[in-house]
PDB file of N, CA and C in Angstrom:
ATOM      1  N   THR Q   1      65.942  22.915 -15.479  1.00 84.00           N
ATOM      2  CA  THR Q   1      66.087  21.810 -14.553  1.00 84.00           C
ATOM      3  C   THR Q   1      67.488  21.733 -13.948  1.00 84.00           C
ATOM      4  N   ASP Q   2      68.410  22.567 -14.427  1.00 89.00           N
ATOM      5  CA  ASP Q   2      69.756  22.560 -13.859  1.00 89.00           C
ATOM      6  C   ASP Q   2      69.734  23.107 -12.441  1.00 89.00           C
ATOM      7  N   TRP Q   3      70.763  22.818 -11.684  1.00 93.00           N
ATOM      8  CA  TRP Q   3      70.831  23.154 -10.262  1.00 93.00           C
ATOM      9  C   TRP Q   3      70.691  24.647  -9.999  1.00 93.00           C
ATOM     10  N   TYR Q   4      71.035  25.471 -10.969  1.00 91.00           N
ATOM     11  CA  TYR Q   4      71.007  26.923 -10.782  1.00 91.00           C
ATOM     12  C   TYR Q   4      69.726  27.567 -11.320  1.00 91.00           C
ATOM     13  N   SER Q   5      68.815  26.785 -11.857  1.00 89.00           N
ATOM     14  CA  SER Q   5      67.658  27.350 -12.554  1.00 89.00           C
ATOM     15  C   SER Q   5      66.779  28.228 -11.663  1.00 89.00           C
ATOM     16  N   ALA Q   6      66.586  27.871 -10.424  1.00 93.00           N
ATOM     17  CA  ALA Q   6      65.739  28.685  -9.536  1.00 93.00           C
ATOM     18  C   ALA Q   6      66.366  30.050  -9.284  1.00 93.00           C
ATOM     19  N   ASP Q   7      67.681  30.085  -9.088  1.00 92.00           N
ATOM     20  CA  ASP Q   7      68.357  31.365  -8.864  1.00 92.00           C
ATOM     21  C   ASP Q   7      68.365  32.215 -10.127  1.00 92.00           C
ATOM     22  N   VAL Q   8      68.545  31.583 -11.275  1.00 89.00           N
ATOM     23  CA  VAL Q   8      68.499  32.322 -12.539  1.00 89.00           C
ATOM     24  C   VAL Q   8      67.107  32.909 -12.742  1.00 89.00           C
ATOM     25  N   ALA Q   9      66.080  32.132 -12.437  1.00 88.00           N
ATOM     26  CA  ALA Q   9      64.706  32.629 -12.566  1.00 88.00           C
ATOM     27  C   ALA Q   9      64.474  33.842 -11.670  1.00 88.00           C
ATOM     28  N   LYS Q  10      65.001  33.811 -10.449  1.00 91.00           N
ATOM     29  CA  LYS Q  10      64.885  34.967  -9.546  1.00 91.00           C
ATOM     30  C   LYS Q  10      65.578  36.194 -10.139  1.00 91.00           C
ATOM     31  N   ALA Q  11      66.758  35.986 -10.705  1.00 90.00           N
ATOM     32  CA  ALA Q  11      67.498  37.102 -11.297  1.00 90.00           C
ATOM     33  C   ALA Q  11      66.774  37.659 -12.520  1.00 90.00           C
ATOM     34  N   VAL Q  12      66.177  36.790 -13.313  1.00 89.00           N
ATOM     35  CA  VAL Q  12      65.385  37.233 -14.469  1.00 89.00           C
ATOM     36  C   VAL Q  12      64.187  38.040 -13.987  1.00 89.00           C
ATOM     37  N   ASN Q  13      63.466  37.529 -12.998  1.00 89.00           N
ATOM     38  CA  ASN Q  13      62.286  38.223 -12.468  1.00 89.00           C
ATOM     39  C   ASN Q  13      62.637  39.566 -11.855  1.00 89.00           C
ATOM     40  N   ALA Q  14      63.839  39.684 -11.289  1.00 89.00           N
ATOM     41  CA  ALA Q  14      64.284  40.947 -10.702  1.00 89.00           C
ATOM     42  C   ALA Q  14      64.834  41.903 -11.761  1.00 89.00           C
ATOM     43  N   GLY Q  15      65.000  41.416 -12.991  1.00 88.00           N
ATOM     44  CA  GLY Q  15      65.534  42.259 -14.053  1.00 88.00           C
ATOM     45  C   GLY Q  15      67.049  42.361 -14.050  1.00 88.00           C
ATOM     46  N   VAL Q  16      67.706  41.522 -13.271  1.00 89.00           N
ATOM     47  CA  VAL Q  16      69.171  41.556 -13.189  1.00 89.00           C
ATOM     48  C   VAL Q  16      69.788  40.962 -14.442  1.00 89.00           C
ATOM     49  N   ILE Q  17      69.149  39.951 -14.989  1.00 87.00           N
ATOM     50  CA  ILE Q  17      69.590  39.379 -16.258  1.00 87.00           C
ATOM     51  C   ILE Q  17      68.397  39.273 -17.179  1.00 87.00           C
ATOM     52  N   GLY Q  18      68.657  39.328 -18.465  1.00 72.00           N
ATOM     53  CA  GLY Q  18      67.602  39.183 -19.463  1.00 72.00           C
ATOM     54  C   GLY Q  18      67.469  37.743 -19.891  1.00 72.00           C
ATOM     55  N   THR Q  19      66.411  37.462 -20.585  1.00 64.00           N
ATOM     56  CA  THR Q  19      66.174  36.085 -21.025  1.00 64.00           C
ATOM     57  C   THR Q  19      66.710  35.839 -22.429  1.00 64.00           C
ATOM     58  N   ASP Q  20      67.022  36.880 -23.164  1.00 69.00           N
ATOM     59  CA  ASP Q  20      67.404  36.712 -24.565  1.00 69.00           C
ATOM     60  C   ASP Q  20      68.862  36.315 -24.768  1.00 69.00           C
ATOM     61  N   ALA Q  21      69.733  36.611 -23.842  1.00 67.00           N
ATOM     62  CA  ALA Q  21      71.153  36.368 -24.083  1.00 67.00           C
ATOM     63  C   ALA Q  21      71.841  35.623 -22.939  1.00 67.00           C
ATOM     64  N   PHE Q  22      71.082  35.046 -22.047  1.00 74.00           N
ATOM     65  CA  PHE Q  22      71.707  34.340 -20.936  1.00 74.00           C
ATOM     66  C   PHE Q  22      72.263  33.018 -21.435  1.00 74.00           C
ATOM     67  N   ARG Q  23      73.558  32.874 -21.314  1.00 82.00           N
ATOM     68  CA  ARG Q  23      74.257  31.676 -21.776  1.00 82.00           C
ATOM     69  C   ARG Q  23      75.036  31.099 -20.600  1.00 82.00           C
ATOM     70  N   PRO Q  24      74.421  30.223 -19.817  1.00 83.00           N
ATOM     71  CA  PRO Q  24      75.028  29.785 -18.559  1.00 83.00           C
ATOM     72  C   PRO Q  24      76.362  29.059 -18.711  1.00 83.00           C
ATOM     73  N   ALA Q  25      76.614  28.447 -19.836  1.00 85.00           N
ATOM     74  CA  ALA Q  25      77.868  27.705 -20.009  1.00 85.00           C
ATOM     75  C   ALA Q  25      78.998  28.574 -20.554  1.00 85.00           C
ATOM     76  N   ASP Q  26      78.686  29.791 -20.978  1.00 87.00           N
ATOM     77  CA  ASP Q  26      79.705  30.683 -21.538  1.00 87.00           C
ATOM     78  C   ASP Q  26      80.401  31.471 -20.433  1.00 87.00           C
ATOM     79  N   TYR Q  27      81.599  31.932 -20.739  1.00 87.00           N
ATOM     80  CA  TYR Q  27      82.289  32.837 -19.827  1.00 87.00           C
ATOM     81  C   TYR Q  27      81.598  34.186 -19.863  1.00 87.00           C
ATOM     82  N   ILE Q  28      81.653  34.901 -18.763  1.00 89.00           N
ATOM     83  CA  ILE Q  28      81.054  36.231 -18.706  1.00 89.00           C
ATOM     84  C   ILE Q  28      82.110  37.263 -19.103  1.00 89.00           C
ATOM     85  N   THR Q  29      81.686  38.247 -19.876  1.00 92.00           N
ATOM     86  CA  THR Q  29      82.611  39.309 -20.235  1.00 92.00           C
ATOM     87  C   THR Q  29      82.627  40.361 -19.132  1.00 92.00           C
ATOM     88  N   ARG Q  30      83.632  41.189 -19.169  1.00 95.00           N
ATOM     89  CA  ARG Q  30      83.743  42.256 -18.169  1.00 95.00           C
ATOM     90  C   ARG Q  30      82.556  43.216 -18.279  1.00 95.00           C
ATOM     91  N   GLU Q  31      82.122  43.498 -19.499  1.00 94.00           N
ATOM     92  CA  GLU Q  31      80.976  44.387 -19.683  1.00 94.00           C
ATOM     93  C   GLU Q  31      79.688  43.738 -19.185  1.00 94.00           C
ATOM     94  N   GLU Q  32      79.490  42.457 -19.463  1.00 92.00           N
ATOM     95  CA  GLU Q  32      78.306  41.755 -18.967  1.00 92.00           C
ATOM     96  C   GLU Q  32      78.296  41.730 -17.441  1.00 92.00           C
ATOM     97  N   MET Q  33      79.467  41.565 -16.842  1.00 93.00           N
ATOM     98  CA  MET Q  33      79.558  41.569 -15.391  1.00 93.00           C
ATOM     99  C   MET Q  33      79.108  42.926 -14.845  1.00 93.00           C
ATOM    100  N   CYS Q  34      79.535  43.997 -15.487  1.00 94.00           N
ATOM    101  CA  CYS Q  34      79.110  45.339 -15.061  1.00 94.00           C
ATOM    102  C   CYS Q  34      77.602  45.481 -15.150  1.00 94.00           C
ATOM    103  N   GLN Q  35      77.022  45.007 -16.236  1.00 93.00           N
ATOM    104  CA  GLN Q  35      75.581  45.121 -16.413  1.00 93.00           C
ATOM    105  C   GLN Q  35      74.831  44.404 -15.292  1.00 93.00           C
ATOM    106  N   MET Q  36      75.246  43.193 -14.979  1.00 92.00           N
ATOM    107  CA  MET Q  36      74.567  42.436 -13.929  1.00 92.00           C
ATOM    108  C   MET Q  36      74.781  43.062 -12.558  1.00 92.00           C
ATOM    109  N   LEU Q  37      75.990  43.517 -12.286  1.00 93.00           N
ATOM    110  CA  LEU Q  37      76.280  44.135 -10.990  1.00 93.00           C
ATOM    111  C   LEU Q  37      75.448  45.393 -10.777  1.00 93.00           C
ATOM    112  N   VAL Q  38      75.402  46.237 -11.791  1.00 94.00           N
ATOM    113  CA  VAL Q  38      74.664  47.502 -11.663  1.00 94.00           C
ATOM    114  C   VAL Q  38      73.169  47.232 -11.538  1.00 94.00           C
ATOM    115  N   LYS Q  39      72.650  46.313 -12.329  1.00 93.00           N
ATOM    116  CA  LYS Q  39      71.223  45.984 -12.217  1.00 93.00           C
ATOM    117  C   LYS Q  39      70.905  45.414 -10.840  1.00 93.00           C
ATOM    118  N   GLY Q  40      71.781  44.566 -10.328  1.00 92.00           N
ATOM    119  CA  GLY Q  40      71.578  44.006  -8.988  1.00 92.00           C
ATOM    120  C   GLY Q  40      71.638  45.072  -7.913  1.00 92.00           C
ATOM    121  N   TYR Q  41      72.596  45.977  -8.041  1.00 94.00           N
ATOM    122  CA  TYR Q  41      72.732  47.068  -7.080  1.00 94.00           C
ATOM    123  C   TYR Q  41      71.490  47.957  -7.132  1.00 94.00           C
ATOM    124  N   GLU Q  42      71.073  48.328  -8.331  1.00 94.00           N
ATOM    125  CA  GLU Q  42      69.915  49.209  -8.465  1.00 94.00           C
ATOM    126  C   GLU Q  42      68.631  48.525  -8.017  1.00 94.00           C
ATOM    127  N   TYR Q  43      68.536  47.226  -8.172  1.00 92.00           N
ATOM    128  CA  TYR Q  43      67.374  46.483  -7.689  1.00 92.00           C
ATOM    129  C   TYR Q  43      67.273  46.600  -6.169  1.00 92.00           C
ATOM    130  N   GLU Q  44      68.408  46.543  -5.497  1.00 90.00           N
ATOM    131  CA  GLU Q  44      68.415  46.593  -4.032  1.00 90.00           C
ATOM    132  C   GLU Q  44      68.455  48.005  -3.468  1.00 90.00           C
ATOM    133  N   LYS Q  45      69.189  48.902  -4.124  1.00 91.00           N
ATOM    134  CA  LYS Q  45      69.453  50.225  -3.545  1.00 91.00           C
ATOM    135  C   LYS Q  45      68.832  51.393  -4.303  1.00 91.00           C
ATOM    136  N   GLY Q  46      68.352  51.165  -5.493  1.00 92.00           N
ATOM    137  CA  GLY Q  46      67.845  52.260  -6.313  1.00 92.00           C
ATOM    138  C   GLY Q  46      68.885  52.697  -7.332  1.00 92.00           C
ATOM    139  N   ALA Q  47      68.488  53.613  -8.156  1.00 93.00           N
ATOM    140  CA  ALA Q  47      69.328  54.047  -9.272  1.00 93.00           C
ATOM    141  C   ALA Q  47      70.671  54.608  -8.797  1.00 93.00           C
ATOM    142  N   VAL Q  48      71.689  54.279  -9.540  1.00 91.00           N
ATOM    143  CA  VAL Q  48      73.022  54.815  -9.268  1.00 91.00           C
ATOM    144  C   VAL Q  48      73.089  56.208  -9.865  1.00 91.00           C
ATOM    145  N   GLN Q  49      73.352  57.176  -9.030  1.00 83.00           N
ATOM    146  CA  GLN Q  49      73.501  58.553  -9.481  1.00 83.00           C
ATOM    147  C   GLN Q  49      74.984  58.875  -9.520  1.00 83.00           C
ATOM    148  N   THR Q  50      75.490  59.122 -10.691  1.00 78.00           N
ATOM    149  CA  THR Q  50      76.906  59.437 -10.806  1.00 78.00           C
ATOM    150  C   THR Q  50      77.147  60.438 -11.906  1.00 78.00           C
ATOM    151  N   GLU Q  51      78.027  61.339 -11.635  1.00 73.00           N
ATOM    152  CA  GLU Q  51      78.486  62.265 -12.659  1.00 73.00           C
ATOM    153  C   GLU Q  51      79.899  61.917 -13.072  1.00 73.00           C
ATOM    154  N   GLU Q  52      80.476  60.934 -12.365  1.00 68.00           N
ATOM    155  CA  GLU Q  52      81.827  60.493 -12.687  1.00 68.00           C
ATOM    156  C   GLU Q  52      81.781  59.657 -13.956  1.00 68.00           C
ATOM    157  N   THR Q  53      82.634  59.976 -14.884  1.00 74.00           N
ATOM    158  CA  THR Q  53      82.695  59.228 -16.119  1.00 74.00           C
ATOM    159  C   THR Q  53      84.053  58.561 -16.210  1.00 74.00           C
ATOM    160  N   ALA Q  54      84.018  57.264 -16.360  1.00 82.00           N
ATOM    161  CA  ALA Q  54      85.262  56.523 -16.539  1.00 82.00           C
ATOM    162  C   ALA Q  54      85.873  56.930 -17.871  1.00 82.00           C
ATOM    163  N   ASN Q  55      87.151  57.144 -17.877  1.00 89.00           N
ATOM    164  CA  ASN Q  55      87.839  57.581 -19.089  1.00 89.00           C
ATOM    165  C   ASN Q  55      88.755  56.456 -19.570  1.00 89.00           C
ATOM    166  N   PHE Q  56      88.180  55.497 -20.274  1.00 95.00           N
ATOM    167  CA  PHE Q  56      88.949  54.373 -20.767  1.00 95.00           C
ATOM    168  C   PHE Q  56      89.400  54.620 -22.203  1.00 95.00           C
ATOM    169  N   THR Q  57      90.577  54.152 -22.520  1.00 96.00           N
ATOM    170  CA  THR Q  57      91.124  54.362 -23.859  1.00 96.00           C
ATOM    171  C   THR Q  57      90.339  53.615 -24.929  1.00 96.00           C
ATOM    172  N   ASP Q  58      89.620  52.587 -24.554  1.00 96.00           N
ATOM    173  CA  ASP Q  58      88.830  51.809 -25.512  1.00 96.00           C
ATOM    174  C   ASP Q  58      87.328  52.053 -25.351  1.00 96.00           C
ATOM    175  N   ARG Q  59      86.982  53.249 -24.938  1.00 94.00           N
ATOM    176  CA  ARG Q  59      85.574  53.592 -24.697  1.00 94.00           C
ATOM    177  C   ARG Q  59      84.687  53.279 -25.902  1.00 94.00           C
ATOM    178  N   SER Q  60      85.197  53.486 -27.088  1.00 95.00           N
ATOM    179  CA  SER Q  60      84.381  53.264 -28.286  1.00 95.00           C
ATOM    180  C   SER Q  60      84.004  51.790 -28.470  1.00 95.00           C
ATOM    181  N   SER Q  61      84.684  50.885 -27.805  1.00 96.00           N
ATOM    182  CA  SER Q  61      84.354  49.460 -27.931  1.00 96.00           C
ATOM    183  C   SER Q  61      83.442  48.980 -26.809  1.00 96.00           C
ATOM    184  N   ILE Q  62      83.026  49.885 -25.939  1.00 95.00           N
ATOM    185  CA  ILE Q  62      82.125  49.537 -24.836  1.00 95.00           C
ATOM    186  C   ILE Q  62      80.700  49.857 -25.284  1.00 95.00           C
ATOM    187  N   SER Q  63      79.870  48.823 -25.445  1.00 94.00           N
ATOM    188  CA  SER Q  63      78.522  49.062 -25.962  1.00 94.00           C
ATOM    189  C   SER Q  63      77.565  49.589 -24.891  1.00 94.00           C
ATOM    190  N   ASP Q  64      77.779  49.244 -23.638  1.00 93.00           N
ATOM    191  CA  ASP Q  64      76.935  49.746 -22.551  1.00 93.00           C
ATOM    192  C   ASP Q  64      77.808  50.561 -21.597  1.00 93.00           C
ATOM    193  N   PHE Q  65      78.217  51.729 -22.068  1.00 93.00           N
ATOM    194  CA  PHE Q  65      79.124  52.556 -21.280  1.00 93.00           C
ATOM    195  C   PHE Q  65      78.480  53.012 -19.982  1.00 93.00           C
ATOM    196  N   ASP Q  66      77.173  53.165 -19.967  1.00 92.00           N
ATOM    197  CA  ASP Q  66      76.479  53.586 -18.750  1.00 92.00           C
ATOM    198  C   ASP Q  66      76.698  52.567 -17.634  1.00 92.00           C
ATOM    199  N   ALA Q  67      76.526  51.290 -17.938  1.00 93.00           N
ATOM    200  CA  ALA Q  67      76.720  50.250 -16.917  1.00 93.00           C
ATOM    201  C   ALA Q  67      78.173  50.176 -16.466  1.00 93.00           C
ATOM    202  N   VAL Q  68      79.091  50.263 -17.414  1.00 95.00           N
ATOM    203  CA  VAL Q  68      80.517  50.213 -17.073  1.00 95.00           C
ATOM    204  C   VAL Q  68      80.889  51.417 -16.221  1.00 95.00           C
ATOM    205  N   SER Q  69      80.404  52.589 -16.585  1.00 94.00           N
ATOM    206  CA  SER Q  69      80.702  53.806 -15.842  1.00 94.00           C
ATOM    207  C   SER Q  69      80.132  53.740 -14.420  1.00 94.00           C
ATOM    208  N   LYS Q  70      78.920  53.209 -14.277  1.00 94.00           N
ATOM    209  CA  LYS Q  70      78.313  53.077 -12.951  1.00 94.00           C
ATOM    210  C   LYS Q  70      79.069  52.075 -12.092  1.00 94.00           C
ATOM    211  N   ALA Q  71      79.446  50.935 -12.684  1.00 95.00           N
ATOM    212  CA  ALA Q  71      80.206  49.933 -11.933  1.00 95.00           C
ATOM    213  C   ALA Q  71      81.553  50.501 -11.502  1.00 95.00           C
ATOM    214  N   TYR Q  72      82.145  51.296 -12.357  1.00 94.00           N
ATOM    215  CA  TYR Q  72      83.418  51.949 -12.029  1.00 94.00           C
ATOM    216  C   TYR Q  72      83.225  52.962 -10.902  1.00 94.00           C
ATOM    217  N   ALA Q  73      82.172  53.765 -10.993  1.00 93.00           N
ATOM    218  CA  ALA Q  73      81.906  54.787  -9.979  1.00 93.00           C
ATOM    219  C   ALA Q  73      81.607  54.160  -8.617  1.00 93.00           C
ATOM    220  N   LEU Q  74      80.968  53.001  -8.613  1.00 94.00           N
ATOM    221  CA  LEU Q  74      80.669  52.305  -7.362  1.00 94.00           C
ATOM    222  C   LEU Q  74      81.901  51.610  -6.784  1.00 94.00           C
ATOM    223  N   GLY Q  75      82.964  51.555  -7.569  1.00 93.00           N
ATOM    224  CA  GLY Q  75      84.182  50.890  -7.120  1.00 93.00           C
ATOM    225  C   GLY Q  75      84.147  49.384  -7.308  1.00 93.00           C
ATOM    226  N   LEU Q  76      83.208  48.911  -8.126  1.00 95.00           N
ATOM    227  CA  LEU Q  76      83.075  47.477  -8.345  1.00 95.00           C
ATOM    228  C   LEU Q  76      84.057  46.953  -9.389  1.00 95.00           C
ATOM    229  N   MET Q  77      84.274  47.717 -10.424  1.00 94.00           N
ATOM    230  CA  MET Q  77      85.154  47.306 -11.520  1.00 94.00           C
ATOM    231  C   MET Q  77      86.170  48.414 -11.780  1.00 94.00           C
ATOM    232  N   GLN Q  78      87.314  48.006 -12.260  1.00 93.00           N
ATOM    233  CA  GLN Q  78      88.370  48.948 -12.608  1.00 93.00           C
ATOM    234  C   GLN Q  78      88.850  48.665 -14.019  1.00 93.00           C
ATOM    235  N   GLY Q  79      89.597  49.604 -14.542  1.00 94.00           N
ATOM    236  CA  GLY Q  79      90.213  49.399 -15.839  1.00 94.00           C
ATOM    237  C   GLY Q  79      91.528  48.654 -15.701  1.00 94.00           C
ATOM    238  N   ARG Q  80      92.152  48.424 -16.826  1.00 95.00           N
ATOM    239  CA  ARG Q  80      93.446  47.760 -16.856  1.00 95.00           C
ATOM    240  C   ARG Q  80      94.560  48.780 -16.638  1.00 95.00           C
ATOM    241  N   ASP Q  81      95.746  48.295 -16.360  1.00 95.00           N
ATOM    242  CA  ASP Q  81      96.882  49.184 -16.104  1.00 95.00           C
ATOM    243  C   ASP Q  81      97.204  50.091 -17.277  1.00 95.00           C
ATOM    244  N   ASP Q  82      96.862  49.675 -18.490  1.00 96.00           N
ATOM    245  CA  ASP Q  82      97.165  50.478 -19.678  1.00 96.00           C
ATOM    246  C   ASP Q  82      96.083  51.523 -19.979  1.00 96.00           C
ATOM    247  N   GLY Q  83      95.089  51.658 -19.098  1.00 96.00           N
ATOM    248  CA  GLY Q  83      94.031  52.653 -19.277  1.00 96.00           C
ATOM    249  C   GLY Q  83      92.820  52.141 -20.033  1.00 96.00           C
ATOM    250  N   SER Q  84      92.853  50.904 -20.460  1.00 97.00           N
ATOM    251  CA  SER Q  84      91.726  50.328 -21.187  1.00 97.00           C
ATOM    252  C   SER Q  84      90.776  49.626 -20.214  1.00 97.00           C
ATOM    253  N   PHE Q  85      89.608  49.277 -20.714  1.00 97.00           N
ATOM    254  CA  PHE Q  85      88.661  48.496 -19.921  1.00 97.00           C
ATOM    255  C   PHE Q  85      88.563  47.055 -20.438  1.00 97.00           C
ATOM    256  N   ARG Q  86      88.654  46.885 -21.728  1.00 97.00           N
ATOM    257  CA  ARG Q  86      88.559  45.576 -22.393  1.00 97.00           C
ATOM    258  C   ARG Q  86      87.217  44.906 -22.091  1.00 97.00           C
ATOM    259  N   PRO Q  87      86.138  45.495 -22.601  1.00 97.00           N
ATOM    260  CA  PRO Q  87      84.794  45.026 -22.270  1.00 97.00           C
ATOM    261  C   PRO Q  87      84.470  43.606 -22.711  1.00 97.00           C
ATOM    262  N   SER Q  88      85.033  43.153 -23.809  1.00 96.00           N
ATOM    263  CA  SER Q  88      84.693  41.817 -24.307  1.00 96.00           C
ATOM    264  C   SER Q  88      85.619  40.728 -23.770  1.00 96.00           C
ATOM    265  N   GLU Q  89      86.589  41.130 -22.955  1.00 96.00           N
ATOM    266  CA  GLU Q  89      87.490  40.156 -22.352  1.00 96.00           C
ATOM    267  C   GLU Q  89      86.761  39.405 -21.254  1.00 96.00           C
ATOM    268  N   GLY Q  90      87.030  38.125 -21.158  1.00 93.00           N
ATOM    269  CA  GLY Q  90      86.413  37.321 -20.109  1.00 93.00           C
ATOM    270  C   GLY Q  90      86.969  37.689 -18.750  1.00 93.00           C
ATOM    271  N   ALA Q  91      86.141  37.586 -17.758  1.00 89.00           N
ATOM    272  CA  ALA Q  91      86.567  37.854 -16.382  1.00 89.00           C
ATOM    273  C   ALA Q  91      87.210  36.593 -15.808  1.00 89.00           C
ATOM    274  N   THR Q  92      88.249  36.780 -15.038  1.00 88.00           N
ATOM    275  CA  THR Q  92      88.894  35.648 -14.381  1.00 88.00           C
ATOM    276  C   THR Q  92      88.146  35.313 -13.093  1.00 88.00           C
ATOM    277  N   ARG Q  93      88.435  34.163 -12.541  1.00 89.00           N
ATOM    278  CA  ARG Q  93      87.831  33.785 -11.260  1.00 89.00           C
ATOM    279  C   ARG Q  93      88.258  34.765 -10.171  1.00 89.00           C
ATOM    280  N   ALA Q  94      89.514  35.191 -10.219  1.00 92.00           N
ATOM    281  CA  ALA Q  94      90.004  36.149  -9.226  1.00 92.00           C
ATOM    282  C   ALA Q  94      89.239  37.461  -9.324  1.00 92.00           C
ATOM    283  N   GLU Q  95      89.021  37.946 -10.551  1.00 90.00           N
ATOM    284  CA  GLU Q  95      88.256  39.179 -10.727  1.00 90.00           C
ATOM    285  C   GLU Q  95      86.834  39.006 -10.193  1.00 90.00           C
ATOM    286  N   ALA Q  96      86.226  37.884 -10.512  1.00 90.00           N
ATOM    287  CA  ALA Q  96      84.861  37.633 -10.041  1.00 90.00           C
ATOM    288  C   ALA Q  96      84.800  37.622  -8.519  1.00 90.00           C
ATOM    289  N   ALA Q  97      85.768  36.990  -7.883  1.00 93.00           N
ATOM    290  CA  ALA Q  97      85.788  36.943  -6.420  1.00 93.00           C
ATOM    291  C   ALA Q  97      85.930  38.333  -5.821  1.00 93.00           C
ATOM    292  N   VAL Q  98      86.809  39.140  -6.381  1.00 95.00           N
ATOM    293  CA  VAL Q  98      87.021  40.505  -5.880  1.00 95.00           C
ATOM    294  C   VAL Q  98      85.764  41.344  -6.078  1.00 95.00           C
ATOM    295  N   VAL Q  99      85.155  41.226  -7.240  1.00 94.00           N
ATOM    296  CA  VAL Q  99      83.959  42.010  -7.548  1.00 94.00           C
ATOM    297  C   VAL Q  99      82.809  41.615  -6.631  1.00 94.00           C
ATOM    298  N   ILE Q 100      82.646  40.333  -6.381  1.00 92.00           N
ATOM    299  CA  ILE Q 100      81.583  39.884  -5.475  1.00 92.00           C
ATOM    300  C   ILE Q 100      81.830  40.419  -4.064  1.00 92.00           C
ATOM    301  N   ALA Q 101      83.065  40.386  -3.621  1.00 95.00           N
ATOM    302  CA  ALA Q 101      83.386  40.934  -2.297  1.00 95.00           C
ATOM    303  C   ALA Q 101      83.093  42.430  -2.245  1.00 95.00           C
ATOM    304  N   ARG Q 102      83.470  43.156  -3.277  1.00 95.00           N
ATOM    305  CA  ARG Q 102      83.183  44.597  -3.325  1.00 95.00           C
ATOM    306  C   ARG Q 102      81.679  44.856  -3.317  1.00 95.00           C
ATOM    307  N   PHE Q 103      80.940  44.066  -4.088  1.00 93.00           N
ATOM    308  CA  PHE Q 103      79.489  44.207  -4.150  1.00 93.00           C
ATOM    309  C   PHE Q 103      78.872  43.974  -2.770  1.00 93.00           C
ATOM    310  N   ASN Q 104      79.312  42.923  -2.100  1.00 92.00           N
ATOM    311  CA  ASN Q 104      78.785  42.616  -0.762  1.00 92.00           C
ATOM    312  C   ASN Q 104      79.128  43.699   0.240  1.00 92.00           C
ATOM    313  N   ASN Q 105      80.257  44.355   0.081  1.00 93.00           N
ATOM    314  CA  ASN Q 105      80.648  45.443   0.986  1.00 93.00           C
ATOM    315  C   ASN Q 105      79.798  46.698   0.778  1.00 93.00           C
ATOM    316  N   LEU Q 106      79.154  46.817  -0.380  1.00 88.00           N
ATOM    317  CA  LEU Q 106      78.292  47.970  -0.642  1.00 88.00           C
ATOM    318  C   LEU Q 106      76.919  47.819   0.006  1.00 88.00           C
ATOM    319  N   LYS Q 107      76.541  46.610   0.343  1.00 71.00           N
ATOM    320  CA  LYS Q 107      75.194  46.359   0.881  1.00 71.00           C
ATOM    321  C   LYS Q 107      75.001  46.960   2.235  1.00 71.00           C
TER     322      LYS Q 107
END
């Protein structure tokens, strides 16, 4: 019944987000952002084909490296200056704005 429920339902139906872990009041992690971006892109454009592999220093802490690697290859997300990705770190509003702009430029 919340104001965003219709849009969330559309995203669930499109497979962009799952129903088991959607927490609307929580901050989104960088890895979760990659997952949603890639699913949204693939829903609209088809599968992302990439042979480019992001080489992050904290790769072992990234549970969905495929999504992170695809988001990186599409130019949607970048690593940190120290070479890490920091998948469980929350995204800032500035990062979200930049990522949304990049996503819209891919359409």
